[in-house]
Structures are given as C-alpha cells and as structure tokens.
Amino acid sequence: MLQTTWIALVLGFWSSLYLLDVFLKSKKSVARPYLSFLDKTGLTISACQVRWYTCIFNRVFLRVGQWKPHFLRIWFTLGIIFSLLAMVASIFLLSLLVVNTLRQAPVEHQVLTPVMPGVNLPTNQISYYMLTLLVCGILHEVGHAVAAVREQVRINGFGLFLLLLYPGAFVDLSTEHLQAVSPLRQLRIYCAGVWHNLVIAVLAALVLLALPGMLVPFYSLGASVVVTDVVPNSAVSGARGLKIGETVTRINDCHIKSISDWSACLSTSMQEKWTGHCLPLDLIKELDASPFTNKSHSQWEVIDCCNSTSPTHLCFMYHTKKSAETLIFNITKYACLPARPATDRPMCRLQSDCYVPKIDAACVYPAVDNETKLLRVFHGQRPPLLFLGHPLDLYYSVSLSNYVPKISIIPLNLPYVIETFCKYIISLSGALVILNVIPCYALDGQYIFHAFVELALRPAVPDPEIRSLIFSLVILFGTLLLLINVVLAMWTLLF
C-alpha cells in the first residue's frame, strides 16, 4: 500500500472519530447519555488520541507491591544502578552519533529511528509492532506502579492510550505522596520502568535462544525446511508448484537442512556456469522433438530449437566431436527434449562426467542465458519441481521455516510468530531504555535526573537555585540532543 494511502486512512479515521465525538457531545438528545457512557467506561477522545482510564487494577498493584518488600527493595535499587549507568551511556552514544554526522563520518544505523508504517515498517508487521509496543508500555508502567506501592506512594489509576498508530500505557500516581518521599525512594519509582524494559528484553532474548529446545517435542529440526508461504501467481505457485506445509530437501544435488542451506544452495546455483545431465546420444535422438534436424551452433542465429513445441519440452545443447583428417573439432548441437525425463538422468558439469565404457553419452545443458538456471527442487512426496529462471526469483517466491511440524494439527507459523515477537520486544524495549533514560523534558530521564541531583548534590550544593540551574542546563542539553538525533534519523529515513 502506498505511503500516501496509509496517511490518508489514518487521518481519515482520526478526523471521523473526533468529529463524531464533537457531534455527540453537542447533540442535546444524546449528549447526556454519551457523556455518562464516557464517564463510566473511562474513555476520553481528543485530537488523534483515545485514552482509557481505570482504577480496577489498583488492588492488584497493592498486592504485588506488598509482596516480599525486602526483595523488591533490592530489585528496584538494582534498577537505579542500571538506569544511571544507562543514562551516561545513552548521552555518550547519541553525542557520538551527532559528532560523526557533523564530521561526515560513516554512520550505518541511527539508534533512534522513527517507525513509520509503509516506510520502514512492512504492512504485514504492523500488528507485531503495535502489540509489542503495547506490551512493553504496559510492563514499563507496571514497574512504576509496583515500585510506587513499595515506597508507599498512592496509585490513583492506570490507563491505556492510542496516539495515531502508537499504543501505550500510563500510571497515575499521587503527586503529593511522590514529592513527600526521599529522593532515593523517588529514584526507585522513576527507574522502575526502564529497569523492567531491560528485564523483558533479556527474557525475550533468552526465549529466542531456548526456542529450538522448547519446540523439539512438536517440531523437527535439522532434516529439511518447510514451506510456510508461496507468493500467488509466482513461478512456483499453482497445482504443480510448491504447497504450504511441504518439506524441501534438495535443490539439484545440494541438500537443504536449514534456511541457511537454502540460501547457500541458491547462491551456489547462481555462481555455477553449467549444470547438465548425462544422456546417451541414441536417447537424445529418440527424444528430440525439434522441428528441424540438429545443426551446429554457427548455423543458429537464435537458440530456439523447440520453437514452442510443447510447454513440457526445453531446448538443450550438447557437444559432440567430429574428426577431419588429423584434427578433432567440438561441435555444439541442440535438441528439444522433454524436460522431466532429461533431468531425471545423472547430473554432470563436464563432458568427462558422462563417460561410460562402450556408450556414447553427452552432458546436455539447458540452452539458456547465463543468468537463467534450471533447478530441480525436491519437495514432499511429489516429483521434483522444475524451476527455470533466475534463482533469486525462486528465493523471493517462497517463505520457509526450519521448524517442520511433527503432526499436521501443529500450527505451521507458530515458531515464526514467537521469533518475530521476541525480536520486536528486544528491539523496541531496548530502544525504550535508551529513549527514556535521556535527561529530556517529559521523559523518565527528566525525573530520574532531578531525583539524582537532589540526592547527590544537596550535601555539596545546598543552594536550591544552583541545583535547579544545573538540572535545567542538563535537561536542555538532553532535549536538544534527542531532537537532533530524531531529525537526523528522519533525514536518513526519508532522504
């Protein structure tokens, strides 16, 4: 889908929702029940945003926050240590990216790249992205809530929101209680969200590493790959093509036990100049369906010996020797042969590979250009698929998985879903760590740094105005640093 179409759909949806909200609030006959509905459900609709606020989780947060308080104290103290170290590392990393960009030094990847559906996020990955962002946001805010209960700060409520296409969560803490506790206790609360983002990223990485072992009872590994998707109307679709759920074991004589083997076999086929099959000369003459007799290469202007004889036939070339007095010449000839019987013969790369005593045989090759290959794909229990074309077309026409279900009722795409979800959690949760610890306005880093200044500098700098000045300067620097990195990332993405 085009980028402009996505933008039009998103803006159209939010405009319609906002106008509907305004209309229902202004219509006298429905305004009162509509406002009552919003109040009971906790919904709030504004420009490009929907929020849901509730108090039903307060009791759950209270129970979790009172569970093993000594352990939770150590747990959230570790979050302080990590968050302060991460703040220093994030400032250094983002500053280095800006310096390298200004010096025109190569920067392969921006750390903070805005995710835009249809631009750098495939449309079929939007559901993974939104679900991951929602899960990371919820667990981030749950960390704040549990830490707040542990530090005896009241929780007013919890909520979810959708801003354009970006879901998220928030926790409403009592400002009076929060300001009344010590800076150290404030740090435990402010750092809990970033700390939990790191924890869930590590857990996702562990699941990703342990996934092969976890799925062994249900899936086979290391023997073949399985087809999970076939591009419609591609060269390998159709009744005789590859089917979803079939295993693929070989391409020509290259065995496939994993997706990396699949890629390696296709890469090898692109590099090979010739791959043919050994046929006796008598059999070539018997099977030849050329409308003309065999002619030498010099007598053909266009190699089309089949002349569209049949879709099951293909033009092959082979070499024979001819003696003239004391000289021996190699002559290239062509034959229109049925592709499947011809390719069922032993494979060869040189004429010498076809040597059999007392039998005249030739290594026949498909008469195609250097980039076009004839590949035999062994799949399932059916005869090999004959693919004629560029190997990259085959590569992009199918999706494969290393996990082959042991029985048919096991979901074929479950390993892919788990792998993709874990990778998104690692990526997005890691990005949230880098983003939130930056001392920037409206981010956790602002409150973390403020509490740190009050904790660390109050004995050495008793004047609150000087501490406030130090805080403001650092926050201004962090905000500008973040904005510059986002602008650079947008520039790289769009231009």
Tab-separated table of C-alpha atoms in Angstrom:
chain	number	residue	atom	x	y	z
A	1	MET	CA	0.000	0.000	0.000
A	2	LEU	CA	1.311	3.452	-0.858
A	3	GLN	CA	2.550	5.735	1.915
A	4	THR	CA	0.050	8.437	0.944
A	5	THR	CA	-2.775	5.897	1.235
A	6	TRP	CA	-1.714	4.996	4.758
A	7	ILE	CA	-1.544	8.647	5.753
A	8	ALA	CA	-4.974	9.300	4.237
A	9	LEU	CA	-6.514	6.313	6.061
A	10	VAL	CA	-5.036	7.283	9.434
A	11	LEU	CA	-6.030	10.943	9.137
A	12	GLY	CA	-9.469	9.966	7.851
A	13	PHE	CA	-10.060	7.641	10.808
A	14	TRP	CA	-8.993	10.167	13.450
A	15	SER	CA	-10.878	13.031	11.795
A	16	SER	CA	-14.066	10.973	11.644
A	17	LEU	CA	-13.708	9.840	15.257
A	18	TYR	CA	-13.060	13.365	16.518
A	19	LEU	CA	-15.975	14.860	14.551
A	20	LEU	CA	-18.264	12.094	15.798
A	21	ASP	CA	-17.210	12.813	19.382
A	22	VAL	CA	-17.874	16.541	18.955
A	23	PHE	CA	-21.240	15.856	17.322
A	24	LEU	CA	-22.440	13.505	20.089
A	25	LYS	CA	-21.373	15.955	22.801
A	26	SER	CA	-23.182	18.864	21.099
A	27	LYS	CA	-26.401	16.979	20.222
A	28	LYS	CA	-28.810	17.609	23.086
A	29	SER	CA	-30.743	14.382	22.670
A	30	VAL	CA	-27.670	12.150	23.058
A	31	ALA	CA	-25.161	14.370	24.863
A	32	ARG	CA	-26.105	13.298	28.401
A	33	PRO	CA	-26.124	9.512	27.831
A	34	TYR	CA	-22.961	9.801	25.729
A	35	LEU	CA	-21.086	11.725	28.440
A	36	SER	CA	-22.380	9.237	31.015
A	37	PHE	CA	-21.039	6.381	28.870
A	38	LEU	CA	-17.617	8.030	28.618
A	39	ASP	CA	-17.528	8.644	32.368
A	40	LYS	CA	-18.453	5.054	33.253
A	41	THR	CA	-16.012	3.471	30.817
A	42	GLY	CA	-13.168	5.915	31.477
A	43	LEU	CA	-12.807	6.766	27.784
A	44	THR	CA	-11.523	10.131	26.602
A	45	ILE	CA	-11.382	11.156	22.941
A	46	SER	CA	-9.258	14.060	21.730
A	47	ALA	CA	-7.437	15.023	18.550
A	48	CYS	CA	-5.612	11.904	17.281
A	49	GLN	CA	-5.807	10.228	20.683
A	50	VAL	CA	-8.051	7.861	22.638
A	51	ARG	CA	-7.422	7.238	26.338
A	52	TRP	CA	-8.869	4.671	28.734
A	53	TYR	CA	-8.504	5.222	32.473
A	54	THR	CA	-9.489	2.793	35.252
A	55	CYS	CA	-8.955	2.019	38.931
A	56	ILE	CA	-9.706	-1.700	38.738
A	57	PHE	CA	-6.009	-2.668	38.816
A	58	ASN	CA	-5.154	-0.660	41.953
A	59	ARG	CA	-5.791	-3.631	44.256
A	60	VAL	CA	-3.575	-5.867	42.095
A	61	PHE	CA	-0.727	-3.333	42.246
A	62	LEU	CA	-1.205	-3.100	46.010
A	63	ARG	CA	-0.879	-6.849	46.487
A	64	VAL	CA	2.183	-7.180	44.230
A	65	GLY	CA	3.892	-4.143	45.767
A	66	GLN	CA	3.491	-5.569	49.280
A	67	TRP	CA	4.889	-8.996	48.297
A	68	LYS	CA	8.333	-9.592	49.825
A	69	PRO	CA	9.222	-5.935	50.414
A	70	HIS	CA	12.897	-6.673	51.156
A	71	PHE	CA	13.335	-8.406	47.800
A	72	LEU	CA	11.515	-5.597	45.976
A	73	ARG	CA	13.737	-3.023	47.688
A	74	ILE	CA	16.865	-4.768	46.346
A	75	TRP	CA	15.195	-5.303	42.954
A	76	PHE	CA	14.335	-1.639	42.415
A	77	THR	CA	17.690	-0.496	43.821
A	78	LEU	CA	19.343	-2.509	41.064
A	79	GLY	CA	17.087	-0.556	38.693
A	80	ILE	CA	18.613	2.703	39.971
A	81	ILE	CA	22.158	1.499	39.311
A	82	PHE	CA	21.296	0.304	35.822
A	83	SER	CA	19.331	3.433	34.893
A	84	LEU	CA	22.097	5.840	35.939
A	85	LEU	CA	24.696	3.848	34.001
A	86	ALA	CA	22.341	3.664	31.011
A	87	MET	CA	21.799	7.444	31.168
A	88	VAL	CA	25.536	8.081	30.849
A	89	ALA	CA	25.851	5.515	28.052
A	90	SER	CA	22.864	6.948	26.134
A	91	ILE	CA	24.182	10.517	26.311
A	92	PHE	CA	27.600	9.363	25.116
A	93	LEU	CA	26.144	7.253	22.295
A	94	LEU	CA	23.784	9.932	20.983
A	95	SER	CA	26.505	12.608	21.236
A	96	LEU	CA	28.887	10.374	19.290
A	97	LEU	CA	26.295	9.911	16.538
A	98	VAL	CA	25.824	13.672	16.208
A	99	VAL	CA	29.594	14.296	16.117
A	100	ASN	CA	30.147	11.583	13.490
A	101	THR	CA	27.346	13.012	11.361
A	102	LEU	CA	28.760	16.549	11.533
A	103	ARG	CA	32.223	15.202	10.660
A	104	GLN	CA	30.619	13.247	7.805
A	105	ALA	CA	31.955	10.025	9.269
A	106	PRO	CA	30.037	6.907	8.203
A	107	VAL	CA	27.044	6.098	10.411
A	108	GLU	CA	25.497	2.805	9.371
A	109	HIS	CA	22.465	2.858	11.673
A	110	GLN	CA	20.761	5.543	13.694
A	111	VAL	CA	19.943	4.406	17.211
A	112	LEU	CA	16.589	6.195	17.387
A	113	THR	CA	14.784	5.743	14.095
A	114	PRO	CA	11.103	6.708	13.985
A	115	VAL	CA	8.971	3.758	12.900
A	116	MET	CA	6.614	4.684	10.060
A	117	PRO	CA	4.200	2.087	8.620
A	118	GLY	CA	4.686	1.724	4.895
A	119	VAL	CA	8.098	3.456	5.029
A	120	ASN	CA	10.428	1.379	7.206
A	121	LEU	CA	7.804	-0.944	8.698
A	122	PRO	CA	6.253	-3.537	6.361
A	123	THR	CA	2.477	-3.504	6.435
A	124	ASN	CA	2.372	-7.194	7.391
A	125	GLN	CA	4.443	-6.395	10.505
A	126	ILE	CA	2.209	-3.634	11.887
A	127	SER	CA	0.322	-5.992	14.199
A	128	TYR	CA	3.593	-7.263	15.717
A	129	TYR	CA	4.834	-3.717	16.185
A	130	MET	CA	1.676	-2.398	17.845
A	131	LEU	CA	1.271	-5.422	20.123
A	132	THR	CA	4.930	-5.273	21.177
A	133	LEU	CA	4.767	-1.546	21.838
A	134	LEU	CA	1.642	-2.056	23.942
A	135	VAL	CA	3.175	-4.928	25.950
A	136	CYS	CA	6.420	-3.000	26.556
A	137	GLY	CA	4.468	0.099	27.590
A	138	ILE	CA	2.231	-1.821	29.990
A	139	LEU	CA	5.137	-3.629	31.687
A	140	HIS	CA	7.037	-0.328	31.877
A	141	GLU	CA	4.173	1.338	33.731
A	142	VAL	CA	3.559	-1.738	35.889
A	143	GLY	CA	7.138	-1.317	37.101
A	144	HIS	CA	6.395	2.273	38.144
A	145	ALA	CA	3.170	1.180	39.881
A	146	VAL	CA	4.694	-1.697	41.864
A	147	ALA	CA	7.659	0.448	42.919
A	148	ALA	CA	5.281	3.220	43.995
A	149	VAL	CA	3.349	0.819	46.233
A	150	ARG	CA	6.642	-0.452	47.669
A	151	GLU	CA	7.632	3.150	48.514
A	152	GLN	CA	4.165	3.941	49.960
A	153	VAL	CA	3.058	6.266	47.168
A	154	ARG	CA	-0.641	6.116	46.349
A	155	ILE	CA	-1.793	4.950	42.913
A	156	ASN	CA	-4.827	6.818	41.576
A	157	GLY	CA	-5.330	4.727	38.456
A	158	PHE	CA	-3.944	3.091	35.367
A	159	GLY	CA	-4.698	3.669	31.692
A	160	LEU	CA	-4.040	2.865	28.056
A	161	PHE	CA	-3.938	5.194	25.078
A	162	LEU	CA	-3.665	5.141	21.312
A	163	LEU	CA	-1.864	8.131	19.752
A	164	LEU	CA	-2.182	7.999	15.958
A	165	LEU	CA	-0.832	4.451	15.398
A	166	TYR	CA	1.238	4.219	18.564
A	167	PRO	CA	-0.308	2.455	21.596
A	168	GLY	CA	0.945	2.989	25.118
A	169	ALA	CA	0.121	2.947	28.821
A	170	PHE	CA	0.356	5.296	31.807
A	171	VAL	CA	0.021	5.127	35.592
A	172	ASP	CA	-1.437	7.976	37.651
A	173	LEU	CA	0.500	8.451	40.903
A	174	SER	CA	-0.301	10.821	43.731
A	175	THR	CA	1.899	13.883	43.182
A	176	GLU	CA	1.728	14.893	46.852
A	177	HIS	CA	2.853	11.473	48.068
A	178	LEU	CA	5.579	11.293	45.413
A	179	GLN	CA	7.068	14.659	46.367
A	180	ALA	CA	6.937	13.778	50.059
A	181	VAL	CA	9.224	10.723	49.845
A	182	SER	CA	13.028	10.950	49.795
A	183	PRO	CA	14.988	11.347	46.534
A	184	LEU	CA	16.283	7.771	46.872
A	185	ARG	CA	12.757	6.381	47.065
A	186	GLN	CA	11.758	8.592	44.137
A	187	LEU	CA	14.626	7.115	42.134
A	188	ARG	CA	13.357	3.599	42.783
A	189	ILE	CA	9.966	4.609	41.368
A	190	TYR	CA	11.270	6.590	38.374
A	191	CYS	CA	13.857	3.978	37.385
A	192	ALA	CA	11.498	1.009	37.681
A	193	GLY	CA	10.056	1.442	34.181
A	194	VAL	CA	13.433	1.473	32.412
A	195	TRP	CA	14.617	-1.418	34.579
A	196	HIS	CA	11.607	-3.516	33.601
A	197	ASN	CA	12.189	-2.725	29.914
A	198	LEU	CA	15.675	-4.185	30.242
A	199	VAL	CA	14.354	-7.255	32.069
A	200	ILE	CA	11.725	-8.084	29.450
A	201	ALA	CA	14.292	-7.570	26.664
A	202	VAL	CA	16.627	-10.049	28.388
A	203	LEU	CA	13.768	-12.509	28.909
A	204	ALA	CA	12.814	-12.244	25.227
A	205	ALA	CA	16.431	-12.926	24.253
A	206	LEU	CA	16.504	-15.995	26.489
A	207	VAL	CA	13.270	-17.295	24.949
A	208	LEU	CA	14.732	-16.749	21.497
A	209	LEU	CA	17.853	-18.720	22.389
A	210	ALA	CA	15.898	-21.529	24.048
A	211	LEU	CA	13.211	-21.710	21.347
A	212	PRO	CA	14.698	-24.679	19.400
A	213	GLY	CA	14.825	-26.772	22.568
A	214	MET	CA	11.364	-25.667	23.675
A	215	LEU	CA	9.800	-26.683	20.351
A	216	VAL	CA	11.590	-30.030	19.950
A	217	PRO	CA	8.571	-32.049	21.173
A	218	PHE	CA	6.404	-30.520	18.445
A	219	TYR	CA	8.746	-29.713	15.534
A	220	SER	CA	11.616	-31.444	13.714
A	221	LEU	CA	14.870	-29.582	13.123
A	222	GLY	CA	17.936	-30.233	11.007
A	223	ALA	CA	16.484	-32.579	8.395
A	224	SER	CA	14.686	-30.244	5.971
A	225	VAL	CA	12.784	-26.971	5.756
A	226	VAL	CA	9.038	-26.458	5.363
A	227	VAL	CA	7.166	-24.078	3.060
A	228	THR	CA	5.151	-21.544	5.065
A	229	ASP	CA	4.023	-19.256	2.246
A	230	VAL	CA	4.063	-19.066	-1.558
A	231	VAL	CA	3.693	-15.795	-3.447
A	232	PRO	CA	0.492	-16.001	-5.558
A	233	ASN	CA	0.964	-16.110	-9.346
A	234	SER	CA	4.702	-16.690	-8.956
A	235	ALA	CA	6.786	-19.187	-10.896
A	236	VAL	CA	6.432	-21.797	-8.142
A	237	SER	CA	2.716	-21.424	-7.401
A	238	GLY	CA	-0.073	-23.423	-8.978
A	239	ALA	CA	-1.091	-27.080	-8.979
A	240	ARG	CA	2.413	-28.390	-9.775
A	241	GLY	CA	4.239	-25.822	-7.667
A	242	LEU	CA	5.234	-25.741	-4.047
A	243	LYS	CA	2.498	-26.176	-1.449
A	244	ILE	CA	2.292	-24.692	2.025
A	245	GLY	CA	3.294	-27.365	4.532
A	246	GLU	CA	5.548	-29.306	2.142
A	247	THR	CA	9.126	-30.039	3.097
A	248	VAL	CA	12.024	-29.079	0.818
A	249	THR	CA	15.082	-31.333	0.995
A	250	ARG	CA	17.240	-30.578	-2.071
A	251	ILE	CA	17.967	-28.206	-4.925
A	252	ASN	CA	19.655	-30.286	-7.614
A	253	ASP	CA	22.317	-32.202	-5.673
A	254	CYS	CA	22.566	-29.606	-2.886
A	255	HIS	CA	20.968	-30.886	0.334
A	256	ILE	CA	18.867	-28.492	2.435
A	257	LYS	CA	18.636	-28.930	6.196
A	258	SER	CA	18.044	-25.305	7.192
A	259	ILE	CA	17.145	-21.923	5.737
A	260	SER	CA	20.845	-21.039	5.590
A	261	ASP	CA	21.376	-24.142	3.417
A	262	TRP	CA	18.530	-22.973	1.156
A	263	SER	CA	20.230	-19.602	0.673
A	264	ALA	CA	23.631	-21.234	0.166
A	265	CYS	CA	22.271	-23.663	-2.452
A	266	LEU	CA	20.642	-20.859	-4.427
A	267	SER	CA	23.809	-18.776	-4.184
A	268	THR	CA	25.857	-21.727	-5.459
A	269	SER	CA	23.465	-22.236	-8.369
A	270	MET	CA	23.933	-18.610	-9.413
A	271	GLN	CA	27.707	-18.989	-9.443
A	272	GLU	CA	27.754	-22.258	-11.402
A	273	LYS	CA	28.150	-21.743	-15.122
A	274	TRP	CA	26.870	-25.095	-16.319
A	275	THR	CA	24.884	-27.892	-14.731
A	276	GLY	CA	23.654	-30.612	-17.027
A	277	HIS	CA	22.540	-34.227	-17.214
A	278	CYS	CA	24.106	-37.269	-18.857
A	279	LEU	CA	22.122	-38.718	-21.752
A	280	PRO	CA	23.207	-41.358	-24.298
A	281	LEU	CA	23.344	-39.932	-27.824
A	282	ASP	CA	20.863	-42.573	-29.026
A	283	LEU	CA	18.380	-41.468	-26.380
A	284	ILE	CA	18.871	-37.813	-27.342
A	285	LYS	CA	17.976	-38.619	-30.946
A	286	GLU	CA	14.984	-40.662	-29.812
A	287	LEU	CA	13.562	-37.954	-27.557
A	288	ASP	CA	14.445	-34.987	-29.748
A	289	ALA	CA	11.273	-33.166	-30.788
A	290	SER	CA	12.976	-30.394	-32.737
A	291	PRO	CA	11.074	-29.330	-35.851
A	292	PHE	CA	14.479	-29.256	-37.569
A	293	THR	CA	17.440	-31.582	-37.655
A	294	ASN	CA	20.357	-30.931	-35.344
A	295	LYS	CA	22.542	-28.139	-36.541
A	296	SER	CA	25.819	-26.755	-35.315
A	297	HIS	CA	25.996	-23.645	-33.219
A	298	SER	CA	27.292	-21.494	-36.054
A	299	GLN	CA	24.159	-22.198	-38.136
A	300	TRP	CA	21.751	-20.922	-35.441
A	301	GLU	CA	21.141	-17.230	-35.083
A	302	VAL	CA	18.592	-17.637	-32.281
A	303	ILE	CA	18.642	-20.650	-29.958
A	304	ASP	CA	15.032	-21.823	-30.030
A	305	CYS	CA	15.221	-25.404	-31.097
A	306	CYS	CA	11.838	-26.266	-29.568
A	307	ASN	CA	10.049	-23.480	-31.438
A	308	SER	CA	7.268	-23.584	-28.792
A	309	THR	CA	6.714	-27.278	-29.460
A	310	SER	CA	5.322	-28.033	-26.007
A	311	PRO	CA	5.381	-26.481	-22.526
A	312	THR	CA	6.888	-29.710	-21.236
A	313	HIS	CA	9.897	-29.528	-23.579
A	314	LEU	CA	13.043	-27.461	-23.295
A	315	CYS	CA	15.887	-26.716	-25.658
A	316	PHE	CA	19.120	-28.408	-24.567
A	317	MET	CA	22.595	-28.137	-26.017
A	318	TYR	CA	25.389	-30.669	-26.007
A	319	HIS	CA	28.817	-31.181	-27.532
A	320	THR	CA	29.994	-33.887	-29.915
A	321	LYS	CA	33.348	-34.491	-31.545
A	322	LYS	CA	33.937	-34.595	-35.285
A	323	SER	CA	37.167	-35.706	-36.924
A	324	ALA	CA	38.502	-34.016	-40.053
A	325	GLU	CA	41.737	-35.552	-41.319
A	326	THR	CA	44.103	-35.187	-38.349
A	327	LEU	CA	42.036	-32.609	-36.444
A	328	ILE	CA	39.185	-33.134	-33.990
A	329	PHE	CA	36.507	-30.453	-33.666
A	330	ASN	CA	33.942	-29.914	-30.885
A	331	ILE	CA	30.514	-29.228	-32.336
A	332	THR	CA	27.674	-27.734	-30.294
A	333	LYS	CA	24.280	-29.196	-31.123
A	334	TYR	CA	20.768	-28.602	-29.853
A	335	ALA	CA	17.862	-30.900	-29.106
A	336	CYS	CA	14.302	-30.255	-27.977
A	337	LEU	CA	13.866	-32.744	-25.125
A	338	PRO	CA	11.107	-33.381	-22.579
A	339	ALA	CA	12.422	-31.577	-19.520
A	340	ARG	CA	11.456	-34.068	-16.843
A	341	PRO	CA	12.877	-37.285	-18.396
A	342	ALA	CA	16.029	-35.402	-19.373
A	343	THR	CA	16.609	-34.012	-15.882
A	344	ASP	CA	15.965	-37.373	-14.235
A	345	ARG	CA	19.316	-38.550	-15.583
A	346	PRO	CA	22.591	-38.270	-13.555
A	347	MET	CA	23.930	-34.749	-13.178
A	348	CYS	CA	27.147	-33.553	-14.790
A	349	ARG	CA	29.244	-30.447	-15.095
A	350	LEU	CA	31.825	-31.680	-17.598
A	351	GLN	CA	31.628	-33.996	-20.557
A	352	SER	CA	34.017	-36.369	-18.778
A	353	ASP	CA	31.410	-36.839	-16.004
A	354	CYS	CA	29.318	-38.818	-18.503
A	355	TYR	CA	31.968	-41.312	-19.530
A	356	VAL	CA	30.630	-44.856	-19.647
A	357	PRO	CA	32.566	-47.619	-21.468
A	358	LYS	CA	31.094	-48.602	-24.854
A	359	ILE	CA	28.307	-45.984	-24.607
A	360	ASP	CA	28.356	-42.642	-26.399
A	361	ALA	CA	26.882	-40.143	-23.978
A	362	ALA	CA	26.795	-36.363	-23.758
A	363	CYS	CA	26.298	-33.835	-20.988
A	364	VAL	CA	23.231	-31.842	-22.068
A	365	TYR	CA	22.705	-28.340	-20.723
A	366	PRO	CA	19.640	-26.086	-20.924
A	367	ALA	CA	20.123	-23.672	-23.817
A	368	VAL	CA	19.510	-20.511	-21.782
A	369	ASP	CA	21.395	-17.332	-20.946
A	370	ASN	CA	23.990	-17.256	-18.169
A	371	GLU	CA	21.601	-15.884	-15.510
A	372	THR	CA	18.767	-18.336	-16.155
A	373	LYS	CA	19.086	-21.671	-14.378
A	374	LEU	CA	17.176	-24.940	-14.498
A	375	LEU	CA	16.769	-26.118	-10.913
A	376	ARG	CA	15.198	-29.291	-9.573
A	377	VAL	CA	13.529	-28.626	-6.216
A	378	PHE	CA	12.794	-31.808	-4.259
A	379	HIS	CA	9.666	-31.240	-2.187
A	380	GLY	CA	7.373	-33.555	-0.271
A	381	GLN	CA	6.499	-36.882	-1.850
A	382	ARG	CA	5.831	-35.459	-5.321
A	383	PRO	CA	8.188	-35.394	-8.323
A	384	PRO	CA	10.821	-32.634	-8.228
A	385	LEU	CA	9.686	-29.138	-9.208
A	386	LEU	CA	11.473	-27.920	-12.344
A	387	PHE	CA	12.211	-24.210	-11.977
A	388	LEU	CA	13.520	-22.302	-14.996
A	389	GLY	CA	14.569	-18.742	-14.242
A	390	HIS	CA	16.819	-16.659	-12.055
A	391	PRO	CA	17.445	-18.297	-8.642
A	392	LEU	CA	16.561	-15.033	-6.892
A	393	ASP	CA	13.035	-15.321	-8.288
A	394	LEU	CA	12.760	-18.657	-6.518
A	395	TYR	CA	14.204	-17.173	-3.333
A	396	TYR	CA	11.641	-14.357	-3.185
A	397	SER	CA	8.699	-16.555	-4.226
A	398	VAL	CA	8.565	-18.723	-1.092
A	399	SER	CA	8.877	-18.374	2.667
A	400	LEU	CA	10.434	-21.231	4.602
A	401	SER	CA	10.897	-22.302	8.201
A	402	ASN	CA	13.420	-24.526	9.935
A	403	TYR	CA	10.652	-25.929	12.136
A	404	VAL	CA	8.817	-28.822	10.492
A	405	PRO	CA	5.642	-29.833	12.412
A	406	LYS	CA	5.635	-33.451	13.531
A	407	ILE	CA	1.854	-33.709	13.054
A	408	SER	CA	-0.477	-31.726	10.839
A	409	ILE	CA	-2.513	-30.117	13.637
A	410	ILE	CA	0.523	-28.224	14.976
A	411	PRO	CA	0.488	-24.585	13.736
A	412	LEU	CA	2.953	-24.067	10.922
A	413	ASN	CA	3.696	-20.400	11.669
A	414	LEU	CA	3.891	-20.603	15.465
A	415	PRO	CA	7.746	-20.594	15.595
A	416	TYR	CA	7.842	-17.617	13.227
A	417	VAL	CA	5.308	-15.723	15.362
A	418	ILE	CA	7.286	-16.372	18.550
A	419	GLU	CA	10.617	-15.465	16.911
A	420	THR	CA	9.247	-12.259	15.396
A	421	PHE	CA	7.537	-11.194	18.617
A	422	CYS	CA	10.713	-11.797	20.648
A	423	LYS	CA	12.835	-9.846	18.161
A	424	TYR	CA	10.420	-6.920	18.299
A	425	ILE	CA	10.464	-6.969	22.107
A	426	ILE	CA	14.266	-6.945	22.160
A	427	SER	CA	14.417	-4.098	19.648
A	428	LEU	CA	11.600	-1.893	20.951
A	429	SER	CA	12.214	-2.488	24.652
A	430	GLY	CA	15.899	-1.736	24.144
A	431	ALA	CA	15.007	1.445	22.273
A	432	LEU	CA	12.675	2.474	25.112
A	433	VAL	CA	15.568	2.055	27.554
A	434	ILE	CA	17.784	4.377	25.510
A	435	LEU	CA	14.964	6.860	24.962
A	436	ASN	CA	13.578	7.037	28.496
A	437	VAL	CA	16.849	7.464	30.380
A	438	ILE	CA	17.898	10.529	28.388
A	439	PRO	CA	17.540	13.621	30.636
A	440	CYS	CA	14.871	15.193	28.435
A	441	TYR	CA	11.623	17.023	29.089
A	442	ALA	CA	8.540	14.782	29.502
A	443	LEU	CA	10.586	11.553	29.657
A	444	ASP	CA	11.538	9.425	32.654
A	445	GLY	CA	15.066	10.767	32.357
A	446	GLN	CA	13.869	14.209	33.469
A	447	TYR	CA	12.524	12.886	36.771
A	448	ILE	CA	15.390	10.425	37.246
A	449	PHE	CA	17.976	13.171	36.856
A	450	HIS	CA	16.055	15.558	39.111
A	451	ALA	CA	15.906	12.998	41.917
A	452	PHE	CA	19.580	12.174	41.383
A	453	VAL	CA	20.567	15.849	41.635
A	454	GLU	CA	18.644	16.188	44.889
A	455	LEU	CA	20.198	13.013	46.256
A	456	ALA	CA	23.809	13.531	45.168
A	457	LEU	CA	24.291	17.318	45.088
A	458	ARG	CA	22.252	18.519	48.076
A	459	PRO	CA	25.124	17.992	50.581
A	460	ALA	CA	27.705	19.663	48.295
A	461	VAL	CA	25.439	22.330	46.773
A	462	PRO	CA	22.961	23.447	49.469
A	463	ASP	CA	21.588	26.346	47.391
A	464	PRO	CA	18.412	25.018	45.617
A	465	GLU	CA	18.678	27.662	42.880
A	466	ILE	CA	22.113	26.430	41.817
A	467	ARG	CA	20.878	22.837	41.818
A	468	SER	CA	17.883	23.939	39.766
A	469	LEU	CA	20.204	25.693	37.296
A	470	ILE	CA	22.369	22.567	36.911
A	471	PHE	CA	19.239	20.487	36.407
A	472	SER	CA	17.803	22.876	33.779
A	473	LEU	CA	21.036	23.028	31.777
A	474	VAL	CA	21.409	19.253	31.634
A	475	ILE	CA	17.748	18.784	30.726
A	476	LEU	CA	18.055	21.399	27.966
A	477	PHE	CA	21.155	19.650	26.608
A	478	GLY	CA	19.467	16.240	26.694
A	479	THR	CA	16.357	17.566	24.959
A	480	LEU	CA	18.371	19.189	22.162
A	481	LEU	CA	20.495	16.055	21.811
A	482	LEU	CA	17.410	13.874	21.421
A	483	LEU	CA	15.770	16.245	18.930
A	484	ILE	CA	18.929	16.401	16.801
A	485	ASN	CA	19.160	12.602	16.693
A	486	VAL	CA	15.490	12.262	15.737
A	487	VAL	CA	15.886	14.870	12.971
A	488	LEU	CA	18.993	13.105	11.646
A	489	ALA	CA	17.183	9.774	11.726
A	490	MET	CA	14.189	11.225	9.863
A	491	TRP	CA	16.503	12.795	7.289
A	492	THR	CA	18.290	9.485	6.737
A	493	LEU	CA	14.988	7.638	6.523
A	494	LEU	CA	13.267	9.968	4.041
A	495	PHE	CA	16.215	11.232	2.010
